[in-house]
Amino acid sequence: MIKRIADLLQDLLSIFRPESTYSASITALASAASATDIFEINGADSKVVTVKRLQISGIATAAGAFSLVLLRRDTANSVGTSTAPTAVPHDCADGVAVANLKAYTANPTVGRLIGNLQVIRGTVTTAAGAITNNSYTFNLDQRGSKGVVLRGFAQTLAINLAATTITGGSFDIDVTWTER
């Protein structure tokens, strides 16, 4: 009950205090064989992180199809080879972001799954292909919803390729979120 009251007070305060907004991107992310999570954003213990939008596109050395799964975990991934995309504030007065980002080139040991938020059947073509590659966008705060809220470092939103191998896969991913 006290936690719910604290959350309501935090929501009321956000009306009078604008949220800090950030974006980050990774270009030409090479996916692992039988790829699981290829990208994740973790919450933070000091602020509430709300993910507003994610977008992904890619190319491969051989055209193919894959399942693109946006999922939520309640424990963070571990191990795996990753890089940390740079968080860029939309307003330089907002300071450094506290959300943690990882783009994986080797499969991580995945955290505990809460569930799938969205699944898209996607395709990739070759760089020289005659077909334009699709870009897949997850607009998480549309129609009045509040986006995906991550409270605490262990809470994770991830892009997962459902153990699909994309031969020569190279993905571009961008994300936008707020912190309060």
mmCIF file with all atom_site columns, C-alpha atoms in Angstrom:
data_model
loop_
_atom_site.group_PDB
_atom_site.id
_atom_site.type_symbol
_atom_site.label_atom_id
_atom_site.label_alt_id
_atom_site.label_comp_id
_atom_site.label_asym_id
_atom_site.label_entity_id
_atom_site.label_seq_id
_atom_site.pdbx_PDB_ins_code
_atom_site.Cartn_x
_atom_site.Cartn_y
_atom_site.Cartn_z
_atom_site.occupancy
_atom_site.B_iso_or_equiv
_atom_site.pdbx_formal_charge
_atom_site.auth_seq_id
_atom_site.auth_comp_id
_atom_site.auth_asym_id
_atom_site.auth_atom_id
_atom_site.pdbx_PDB_model_num
ATOM 1   C CA . MET A 1 1   ? 0.000  0.000   0.000   1.00 0.00 ? 1   MET A CA 1
ATOM 2   C CA . ILE A 1 2   ? 2.799  2.414   0.925   1.00 0.00 ? 2   ILE A CA 1
ATOM 3   C CA . LYS A 1 3   ? 4.640  1.546   -2.307  1.00 0.00 ? 3   LYS A CA 1
ATOM 4   C CA . ARG A 1 4   ? 1.480  2.342   -4.319  1.00 0.00 ? 4   ARG A CA 1
ATOM 5   C CA . ILE A 1 5   ? 1.118  5.719   -2.574  1.00 0.00 ? 5   ILE A CA 1
ATOM 6   C CA . ALA A 1 6   ? 4.800  6.462   -3.260  1.00 0.00 ? 6   ALA A CA 1
ATOM 7   C CA . ASP A 1 7   ? 4.302  5.579   -6.945  1.00 0.00 ? 7   ASP A CA 1
ATOM 8   C CA . LEU A 1 8   ? 1.244  7.863   -7.157  1.00 0.00 ? 8   LEU A CA 1
ATOM 9   C CA . LEU A 1 9   ? 3.184  10.736  -5.582  1.00 0.00 ? 9   LEU A CA 1
ATOM 10  C CA . GLN A 1 10  ? 6.019  10.163  -8.041  1.00 0.00 ? 10  GLN A CA 1
ATOM 11  C CA . ASP A 1 11  ? 3.521  10.289  -10.932 1.00 0.00 ? 11  ASP A CA 1
ATOM 12  C CA . LEU A 1 12  ? 2.044  13.547  -9.597  1.00 0.00 ? 12  LEU A CA 1
ATOM 13  C CA . LEU A 1 13  ? 5.492  15.106  -9.249  1.00 0.00 ? 13  LEU A CA 1
ATOM 14  C CA . SER A 1 14  ? 6.287  14.211  -12.866 1.00 0.00 ? 14  SER A CA 1
ATOM 15  C CA . ILE A 1 15  ? 3.450  16.483  -13.995 1.00 0.00 ? 15  ILE A CA 1
ATOM 16  C CA . PHE A 1 16  ? 5.339  19.473  -12.621 1.00 0.00 ? 16  PHE A CA 1
ATOM 17  C CA . ARG A 1 17  ? 8.850  18.285  -13.414 1.00 0.00 ? 17  ARG A CA 1
ATOM 18  C CA . PRO A 1 18  ? 9.619  17.496  -17.042 1.00 0.00 ? 18  PRO A CA 1
ATOM 19  C CA . GLU A 1 19  ? 11.208 14.126  -17.689 1.00 0.00 ? 19  GLU A CA 1
ATOM 20  C CA . SER A 1 20  ? 14.719 13.824  -19.019 1.00 0.00 ? 20  SER A CA 1
ATOM 21  C CA . THR A 1 21  ? 14.662 12.261  -22.493 1.00 0.00 ? 21  THR A CA 1
ATOM 22  C CA . TYR A 1 22  ? 17.448 10.245  -24.119 1.00 0.00 ? 22  TYR A CA 1
ATOM 23  C CA . SER A 1 23  ? 18.130 8.321   -27.323 1.00 0.00 ? 23  SER A CA 1
ATOM 24  C CA . ALA A 1 24  ? 20.801 5.819   -28.274 1.00 0.00 ? 24  ALA A CA 1
ATOM 25  C CA . SER A 1 25  ? 21.604 3.798   -31.366 1.00 0.00 ? 25  SER A CA 1
ATOM 26  C CA . ILE A 1 26  ? 23.842 1.028   -32.555 1.00 0.00 ? 26  ILE A CA 1
ATOM 27  C CA . THR A 1 27  ? 24.785 0.576   -36.208 1.00 0.00 ? 27  THR A CA 1
ATOM 28  C CA . ALA A 1 28  ? 25.824 -2.658  -37.938 1.00 0.00 ? 28  ALA A CA 1
ATOM 29  C CA . LEU A 1 29  ? 25.354 -4.893  -34.885 1.00 0.00 ? 29  LEU A CA 1
ATOM 30  C CA . ALA A 1 30  ? 26.463 -8.407  -35.891 1.00 0.00 ? 30  ALA A CA 1
ATOM 31  C CA . SER A 1 31  ? 24.047 -10.971 -34.474 1.00 0.00 ? 31  SER A CA 1
ATOM 32  C CA . ALA A 1 32  ? 25.217 -14.256 -32.985 1.00 0.00 ? 32  ALA A CA 1
ATOM 33  C CA . ALA A 1 33  ? 24.294 -17.666 -34.373 1.00 0.00 ? 33  ALA A CA 1
ATOM 34  C CA . SER A 1 34  ? 20.966 -18.819 -32.902 1.00 0.00 ? 34  SER A CA 1
ATOM 35  C CA . ALA A 1 35  ? 20.569 -15.287 -31.562 1.00 0.00 ? 35  ALA A CA 1
ATOM 36  C CA . THR A 1 36  ? 18.626 -14.679 -28.377 1.00 0.00 ? 36  THR A CA 1
ATOM 37  C CA . ASP A 1 37  ? 18.659 -11.160 -26.891 1.00 0.00 ? 37  ASP A CA 1
ATOM 38  C CA . ILE A 1 38  ? 20.566 -8.829  -29.202 1.00 0.00 ? 38  ILE A CA 1
ATOM 39  C CA . PHE A 1 39  ? 19.713 -5.587  -27.376 1.00 0.00 ? 39  PHE A CA 1
ATOM 40  C CA . GLU A 1 40  ? 18.578 -4.664  -23.884 1.00 0.00 ? 40  GLU A CA 1
ATOM 41  C CA . ILE A 1 41  ? 17.840 -1.615  -21.799 1.00 0.00 ? 41  ILE A CA 1
ATOM 42  C CA . ASN A 1 42  ? 17.849 -1.948  -18.026 1.00 0.00 ? 42  ASN A CA 1
ATOM 43  C CA . GLY A 1 43  ? 16.188 0.292   -15.497 1.00 0.00 ? 43  GLY A CA 1
ATOM 44  C CA . ALA A 1 44  ? 18.075 2.000   -12.676 1.00 0.00 ? 44  ALA A CA 1
ATOM 45  C CA . ASP A 1 45  ? 17.783 1.975   -8.917  1.00 0.00 ? 45  ASP A CA 1
ATOM 46  C CA . SER A 1 46  ? 17.903 5.782   -8.689  1.00 0.00 ? 46  SER A CA 1
ATOM 47  C CA . LYS A 1 47  ? 15.295 6.715   -11.354 1.00 0.00 ? 47  LYS A CA 1
ATOM 48  C CA . VAL A 1 48  ? 12.254 5.346   -13.135 1.00 0.00 ? 48  VAL A CA 1
ATOM 49  C CA . VAL A 1 49  ? 13.077 4.559   -16.783 1.00 0.00 ? 49  VAL A CA 1
ATOM 50  C CA . THR A 1 50  ? 10.229 4.575   -19.324 1.00 0.00 ? 50  THR A CA 1
ATOM 51  C CA . VAL A 1 51  ? 10.983 3.208   -22.791 1.00 0.00 ? 51  VAL A CA 1
ATOM 52  C CA . LYS A 1 52  ? 8.964  5.073   -25.440 1.00 0.00 ? 52  LYS A CA 1
ATOM 53  C CA . ARG A 1 53  ? 10.193 3.700   -28.757 1.00 0.00 ? 53  ARG A CA 1
ATOM 54  C CA . LEU A 1 54  ? 12.456 1.049   -30.273 1.00 0.00 ? 54  LEU A CA 1
ATOM 55  C CA . GLN A 1 55  ? 13.279 0.602   -33.951 1.00 0.00 ? 55  GLN A CA 1
ATOM 56  C CA . ILE A 1 56  ? 15.280 -2.098  -35.729 1.00 0.00 ? 56  ILE A CA 1
ATOM 57  C CA . SER A 1 57  ? 16.307 -2.759  -39.329 1.00 0.00 ? 57  SER A CA 1
ATOM 58  C CA . GLY A 1 58  ? 18.949 -4.963  -40.859 1.00 0.00 ? 58  GLY A CA 1
ATOM 59  C CA . ILE A 1 59  ? 20.655 -6.624  -43.789 1.00 0.00 ? 59  ILE A CA 1
ATOM 60  C CA . ALA A 1 60  ? 22.267 -10.035 -44.237 1.00 0.00 ? 60  ALA A CA 1
ATOM 61  C CA . THR A 1 61  ? 24.475 -11.927 -46.644 1.00 0.00 ? 61  THR A CA 1
ATOM 62  C CA . ALA A 1 62  ? 21.472 -14.177 -47.406 1.00 0.00 ? 62  ALA A CA 1
ATOM 63  C CA . ALA A 1 63  ? 17.869 -12.984 -47.383 1.00 0.00 ? 63  ALA A CA 1
ATOM 64  C CA . GLY A 1 64  ? 15.709 -14.559 -44.710 1.00 0.00 ? 64  GLY A CA 1
ATOM 65  C CA . ALA A 1 65  ? 12.877 -14.316 -42.230 1.00 0.00 ? 65  ALA A CA 1
ATOM 66  C CA . PHE A 1 66  ? 12.971 -14.132 -38.453 1.00 0.00 ? 66  PHE A CA 1
ATOM 67  C CA . SER A 1 67  ? 10.760 -13.572 -35.430 1.00 0.00 ? 67  SER A CA 1
ATOM 68  C CA . LEU A 1 68  ? 11.467 -10.277 -33.732 1.00 0.00 ? 68  LEU A CA 1
ATOM 69  C CA . VAL A 1 69  ? 10.352 -10.503 -30.101 1.00 0.00 ? 69  VAL A CA 1
ATOM 70  C CA . LEU A 1 70  ? 10.106 -7.545  -27.739 1.00 0.00 ? 70  LEU A CA 1
ATOM 71  C CA . LEU A 1 71  ? 10.144 -9.015  -24.259 1.00 0.00 ? 71  LEU A CA 1
ATOM 72  C CA . ARG A 1 72  ? 10.431 -8.093  -20.633 1.00 0.00 ? 72  ARG A CA 1
ATOM 73  C CA . ARG A 1 73  ? 12.647 -9.717  -18.011 1.00 0.00 ? 73  ARG A CA 1
ATOM 74  C CA . ASP A 1 74  ? 12.721 -9.223  -14.241 1.00 0.00 ? 74  ASP A CA 1
ATOM 75  C CA . THR A 1 75  ? 16.393 -10.126 -13.932 1.00 0.00 ? 75  THR A CA 1
ATOM 76  C CA . ALA A 1 76  ? 19.115 -8.649  -16.107 1.00 0.00 ? 76  ALA A CA 1
ATOM 77  C CA . ASN A 1 77  ? 21.080 -10.696 -18.623 1.00 0.00 ? 77  ASN A CA 1
ATOM 78  C CA . SER A 1 78  ? 24.627 -11.712 -17.747 1.00 0.00 ? 78  SER A CA 1
ATOM 79  C CA . VAL A 1 79  ? 27.783 -12.737 -19.576 1.00 0.00 ? 79  VAL A CA 1
ATOM 80  C CA . GLY A 1 80  ? 27.637 -12.470 -23.406 1.00 0.00 ? 80  GLY A CA 1
ATOM 81  C CA . THR A 1 81  ? 29.818 -10.167 -25.482 1.00 0.00 ? 81  THR A CA 1
ATOM 82  C CA . SER A 1 82  ? 28.287 -6.722  -25.663 1.00 0.00 ? 82  SER A CA 1
ATOM 83  C CA . THR A 1 83  ? 28.916 -3.085  -26.335 1.00 0.00 ? 83  THR A CA 1
ATOM 84  C CA . ALA A 1 84  ? 27.230 -0.150  -24.622 1.00 0.00 ? 84  ALA A CA 1
ATOM 85  C CA . PRO A 1 85  ? 25.607 2.314   -27.034 1.00 0.00 ? 85  PRO A CA 1
ATOM 86  C CA . THR A 1 86  ? 26.024 5.944   -25.983 1.00 0.00 ? 86  THR A CA 1
ATOM 87  C CA . ALA A 1 87  ? 22.983 7.594   -24.426 1.00 0.00 ? 87  ALA A CA 1
ATOM 88  C CA . VAL A 1 88  ? 22.456 11.077  -25.865 1.00 0.00 ? 88  VAL A CA 1
ATOM 89  C CA . PRO A 1 89  ? 20.303 13.575  -23.914 1.00 0.00 ? 89  PRO A CA 1
ATOM 90  C CA . HIS A 1 90  ? 17.684 15.492  -25.898 1.00 0.00 ? 90  HIS A CA 1
ATOM 91  C CA . ASP A 1 91  ? 18.476 18.493  -23.638 1.00 0.00 ? 91  ASP A CA 1
ATOM 92  C CA . CYS A 1 92  ? 22.091 18.963  -22.528 1.00 0.00 ? 92  CYS A CA 1
ATOM 93  C CA . ALA A 1 93  ? 20.789 20.186  -19.148 1.00 0.00 ? 93  ALA A CA 1
ATOM 94  C CA . ASP A 1 94  ? 19.453 16.684  -18.420 1.00 0.00 ? 94  ASP A CA 1
ATOM 95  C CA . GLY A 1 95  ? 22.848 15.245  -17.527 1.00 0.00 ? 95  GLY A CA 1
ATOM 96  C CA . VAL A 1 96  ? 24.027 11.666  -17.877 1.00 0.00 ? 96  VAL A CA 1
ATOM 97  C CA . ALA A 1 97  ? 21.483 8.870   -18.354 1.00 0.00 ? 97  ALA A CA 1
ATOM 98  C CA . VAL A 1 98  ? 21.268 6.147   -15.704 1.00 0.00 ? 98  VAL A CA 1
ATOM 99  C CA . ALA A 1 99  ? 19.623 3.455   -17.871 1.00 0.00 ? 99  ALA A CA 1
ATOM 100 C CA . ASN A 1 100 ? 22.032 0.688   -18.855 1.00 0.00 ? 100 ASN A CA 1
ATOM 101 C CA . LEU A 1 101 ? 22.178 -0.340  -22.542 1.00 0.00 ? 101 LEU A CA 1
ATOM 102 C CA . LYS A 1 102 ? 23.787 -3.419  -24.074 1.00 0.00 ? 102 LYS A CA 1
ATOM 103 C CA . ALA A 1 103 ? 24.007 -4.575  -27.692 1.00 0.00 ? 103 ALA A CA 1
ATOM 104 C CA . TYR A 1 104 ? 25.064 -8.251  -27.873 1.00 0.00 ? 104 TYR A CA 1
ATOM 105 C CA . THR A 1 105 ? 27.280 -9.860  -30.507 1.00 0.00 ? 105 THR A CA 1
ATOM 106 C CA . ALA A 1 106 ? 27.455 -13.128 -28.508 1.00 0.00 ? 106 ALA A CA 1
ATOM 107 C CA . ASN A 1 107 ? 24.402 -14.552 -26.780 1.00 0.00 ? 107 ASN A CA 1
ATOM 108 C CA . PRO A 1 108 ? 24.049 -13.602 -23.132 1.00 0.00 ? 108 PRO A CA 1
ATOM 109 C CA . THR A 1 109 ? 22.826 -15.822 -20.342 1.00 0.00 ? 109 THR A CA 1
ATOM 110 C CA . VAL A 1 110 ? 19.297 -14.447 -20.376 1.00 0.00 ? 110 VAL A CA 1
ATOM 111 C CA . GLY A 1 111 ? 17.480 -13.303 -17.267 1.00 0.00 ? 111 GLY A CA 1
ATOM 112 C CA . ARG A 1 112 ? 14.091 -14.586 -16.110 1.00 0.00 ? 112 ARG A CA 1
ATOM 113 C CA . LEU A 1 113 ? 11.333 -13.889 -18.634 1.00 0.00 ? 113 LEU A CA 1
ATOM 114 C CA . ILE A 1 114 ? 8.202  -12.031 -17.516 1.00 0.00 ? 114 ILE A CA 1
ATOM 115 C CA . GLY A 1 115 ? 6.653  -12.275 -20.989 1.00 0.00 ? 115 GLY A CA 1
ATOM 116 C CA . ASN A 1 116 ? 6.562  -11.185 -24.611 1.00 0.00 ? 116 ASN A CA 1
ATOM 117 C CA . LEU A 1 117 ? 5.171  -7.716  -25.248 1.00 0.00 ? 117 LEU A CA 1
ATOM 118 C CA . GLN A 1 118 ? 5.086  -7.870  -29.056 1.00 0.00 ? 118 GLN A CA 1
ATOM 119 C CA . VAL A 1 119 ? 6.169  -10.260 -31.791 1.00 0.00 ? 119 VAL A CA 1
ATOM 120 C CA . ILE A 1 120 ? 6.769  -9.297  -35.424 1.00 0.00 ? 120 ILE A CA 1
ATOM 121 C CA . ARG A 1 121 ? 7.614  -11.629 -38.287 1.00 0.00 ? 121 ARG A CA 1
ATOM 122 C CA . GLY A 1 122 ? 10.424 -9.794  -40.043 1.00 0.00 ? 122 GLY A CA 1
ATOM 123 C CA . THR A 1 123 ? 12.576 -10.182 -43.126 1.00 0.00 ? 123 THR A CA 1
ATOM 124 C CA . VAL A 1 124 ? 16.047 -9.096  -44.131 1.00 0.00 ? 124 VAL A CA 1
ATOM 125 C CA . THR A 1 125 ? 17.488 -8.826  -47.601 1.00 0.00 ? 125 THR A CA 1
ATOM 126 C CA . THR A 1 126 ? 21.041 -8.499  -48.851 1.00 0.00 ? 126 THR A CA 1
ATOM 127 C CA . ALA A 1 127 ? 22.771 -5.162  -49.152 1.00 0.00 ? 127 ALA A CA 1
ATOM 128 C CA . ALA A 1 128 ? 22.650 -5.491  -52.950 1.00 0.00 ? 128 ALA A CA 1
ATOM 129 C CA . GLY A 1 129 ? 19.057 -6.715  -52.976 1.00 0.00 ? 129 GLY A CA 1
ATOM 130 C CA . ALA A 1 130 ? 16.402 -5.102  -55.133 1.00 0.00 ? 130 ALA A CA 1
ATOM 131 C CA . ILE A 1 131 ? 13.935 -5.092  -52.229 1.00 0.00 ? 131 ILE A CA 1
ATOM 132 C CA . THR A 1 132 ? 14.132 -2.286  -49.686 1.00 0.00 ? 132 THR A CA 1
ATOM 133 C CA . ASN A 1 133 ? 14.690 -3.562  -46.158 1.00 0.00 ? 133 ASN A CA 1
ATOM 134 C CA . ASN A 1 134 ? 11.908 -2.993  -43.694 1.00 0.00 ? 134 ASN A CA 1
ATOM 135 C CA . SER A 1 135 ? 12.293 -1.033  -40.518 1.00 0.00 ? 135 SER A CA 1
ATOM 136 C CA . TYR A 1 136 ? 10.310 -2.377  -37.561 1.00 0.00 ? 136 TYR A CA 1
ATOM 137 C CA . THR A 1 137 ? 9.166  0.118   -34.946 1.00 0.00 ? 137 THR A CA 1
ATOM 138 C CA . PHE A 1 138 ? 7.770  -0.525  -31.489 1.00 0.00 ? 138 PHE A CA 1
ATOM 139 C CA . ASN A 1 139 ? 5.896  2.643   -30.417 1.00 0.00 ? 139 ASN A CA 1
ATOM 140 C CA . LEU A 1 140 ? 5.348  1.829   -26.768 1.00 0.00 ? 140 LEU A CA 1
ATOM 141 C CA . ASP A 1 141 ? 3.600  4.999   -25.629 1.00 0.00 ? 141 ASP A CA 1
ATOM 142 C CA . GLN A 1 142 ? 0.953  5.285   -28.331 1.00 0.00 ? 142 GLN A CA 1
ATOM 143 C CA . ARG A 1 143 ? -2.752 5.806   -27.745 1.00 0.00 ? 143 ARG A CA 1
ATOM 144 C CA . GLY A 1 144 ? -2.268 7.237   -24.268 1.00 0.00 ? 144 GLY A CA 1
ATOM 145 C CA . SER A 1 145 ? -0.288 4.347   -22.799 1.00 0.00 ? 145 SER A CA 1
ATOM 146 C CA . LYS A 1 146 ? 2.752  5.184   -20.705 1.00 0.00 ? 146 LYS A CA 1
ATOM 147 C CA . GLY A 1 147 ? 5.398  3.087   -22.390 1.00 0.00 ? 147 GLY A CA 1
ATOM 148 C CA . VAL A 1 148 ? 7.284  0.256   -20.713 1.00 0.00 ? 148 VAL A CA 1
ATOM 149 C CA . VAL A 1 149 ? 8.291  1.281   -17.194 1.00 0.00 ? 149 VAL A CA 1
ATOM 150 C CA . LEU A 1 150 ? 11.474 -0.187  -15.717 1.00 0.00 ? 150 LEU A CA 1
ATOM 151 C CA . ARG A 1 151 ? 11.862 0.248   -11.953 1.00 0.00 ? 151 ARG A CA 1
ATOM 152 C CA . GLY A 1 152 ? 15.228 -0.924  -10.694 1.00 0.00 ? 152 GLY A CA 1
ATOM 153 C CA . PHE A 1 153 ? 18.344 -2.241  -12.427 1.00 0.00 ? 153 PHE A CA 1
ATOM 154 C CA . ALA A 1 154 ? 17.112 -5.828  -12.765 1.00 0.00 ? 154 ALA A CA 1
ATOM 155 C CA . GLN A 1 155 ? 14.091 -4.899  -14.889 1.00 0.00 ? 155 GLN A CA 1
ATOM 156 C CA . THR A 1 156 ? 14.907 -5.294  -18.572 1.00 0.00 ? 156 THR A CA 1
ATOM 157 C CA . LEU A 1 157 ? 13.313 -4.673  -21.957 1.00 0.00 ? 157 LEU A CA 1
ATOM 158 C CA . ALA A 1 158 ? 15.014 -6.715  -24.696 1.00 0.00 ? 158 ALA A CA 1
ATOM 159 C CA . ILE A 1 159 ? 14.898 -7.373  -28.433 1.00 0.00 ? 159 ILE A CA 1
ATOM 160 C CA . ASN A 1 160 ? 15.188 -11.120 -29.049 1.00 0.00 ? 160 ASN A CA 1
ATOM 161 C CA . LEU A 1 161 ? 15.571 -13.030 -32.341 1.00 0.00 ? 161 LEU A CA 1
ATOM 162 C CA . ALA A 1 162 ? 14.030 -16.286 -31.005 1.00 0.00 ? 162 ALA A CA 1
ATOM 163 C CA . ALA A 1 163 ? 17.170 -18.386 -31.592 1.00 0.00 ? 163 ALA A CA 1
ATOM 164 C CA . THR A 1 164 ? 17.268 -17.551 -35.309 1.00 0.00 ? 164 THR A CA 1
ATOM 165 C CA . THR A 1 165 ? 20.558 -17.444 -37.198 1.00 0.00 ? 165 THR A CA 1
ATOM 166 C CA . ILE A 1 166 ? 20.664 -14.549 -39.649 1.00 0.00 ? 166 ILE A CA 1
ATOM 167 C CA . THR A 1 167 ? 23.615 -15.370 -41.924 1.00 0.00 ? 167 THR A CA 1
ATOM 168 C CA . GLY A 1 168 ? 25.838 -12.305 -41.999 1.00 0.00 ? 168 GLY A CA 1
ATOM 169 C CA . GLY A 1 169 ? 23.182 -10.378 -40.060 1.00 0.00 ? 169 GLY A CA 1
ATOM 170 C CA . SER A 1 170 ? 23.858 -6.726  -39.396 1.00 0.00 ? 170 SER A CA 1
ATOM 171 C CA . PHE A 1 171 ? 21.261 -4.712  -37.467 1.00 0.00 ? 171 PHE A CA 1
ATOM 172 C CA . ASP A 1 172 ? 20.682 -1.036  -36.766 1.00 0.00 ? 172 ASP A CA 1
ATOM 173 C CA . ILE A 1 173 ? 18.763 -0.370  -33.545 1.00 0.00 ? 173 ILE A CA 1
ATOM 174 C CA . ASP A 1 174 ? 17.643 2.841   -31.897 1.00 0.00 ? 174 ASP A CA 1
ATOM 175 C CA . VAL A 1 175 ? 15.792 3.486   -28.655 1.00 0.00 ? 175 VAL A CA 1
ATOM 176 C CA . THR A 1 176 ? 14.205 6.510   -26.957 1.00 0.00 ? 176 THR A CA 1
ATOM 177 C CA . TRP A 1 177 ? 13.358 6.656   -23.255 1.00 0.00 ? 177 TRP A CA 1
ATOM 178 C CA . THR A 1 178 ? 12.701 9.022   -20.378 1.00 0.00 ? 178 THR A CA 1
ATOM 179 C CA . GLU A 1 179 ? 14.009 9.114   -16.824 1.00 0.00 ? 179 GLU A CA 1
ATOM 180 C CA . ARG A 1 180 ? 12.489 10.679  -13.738 1.00 0.00 ? 180 ARG A CA 1
#
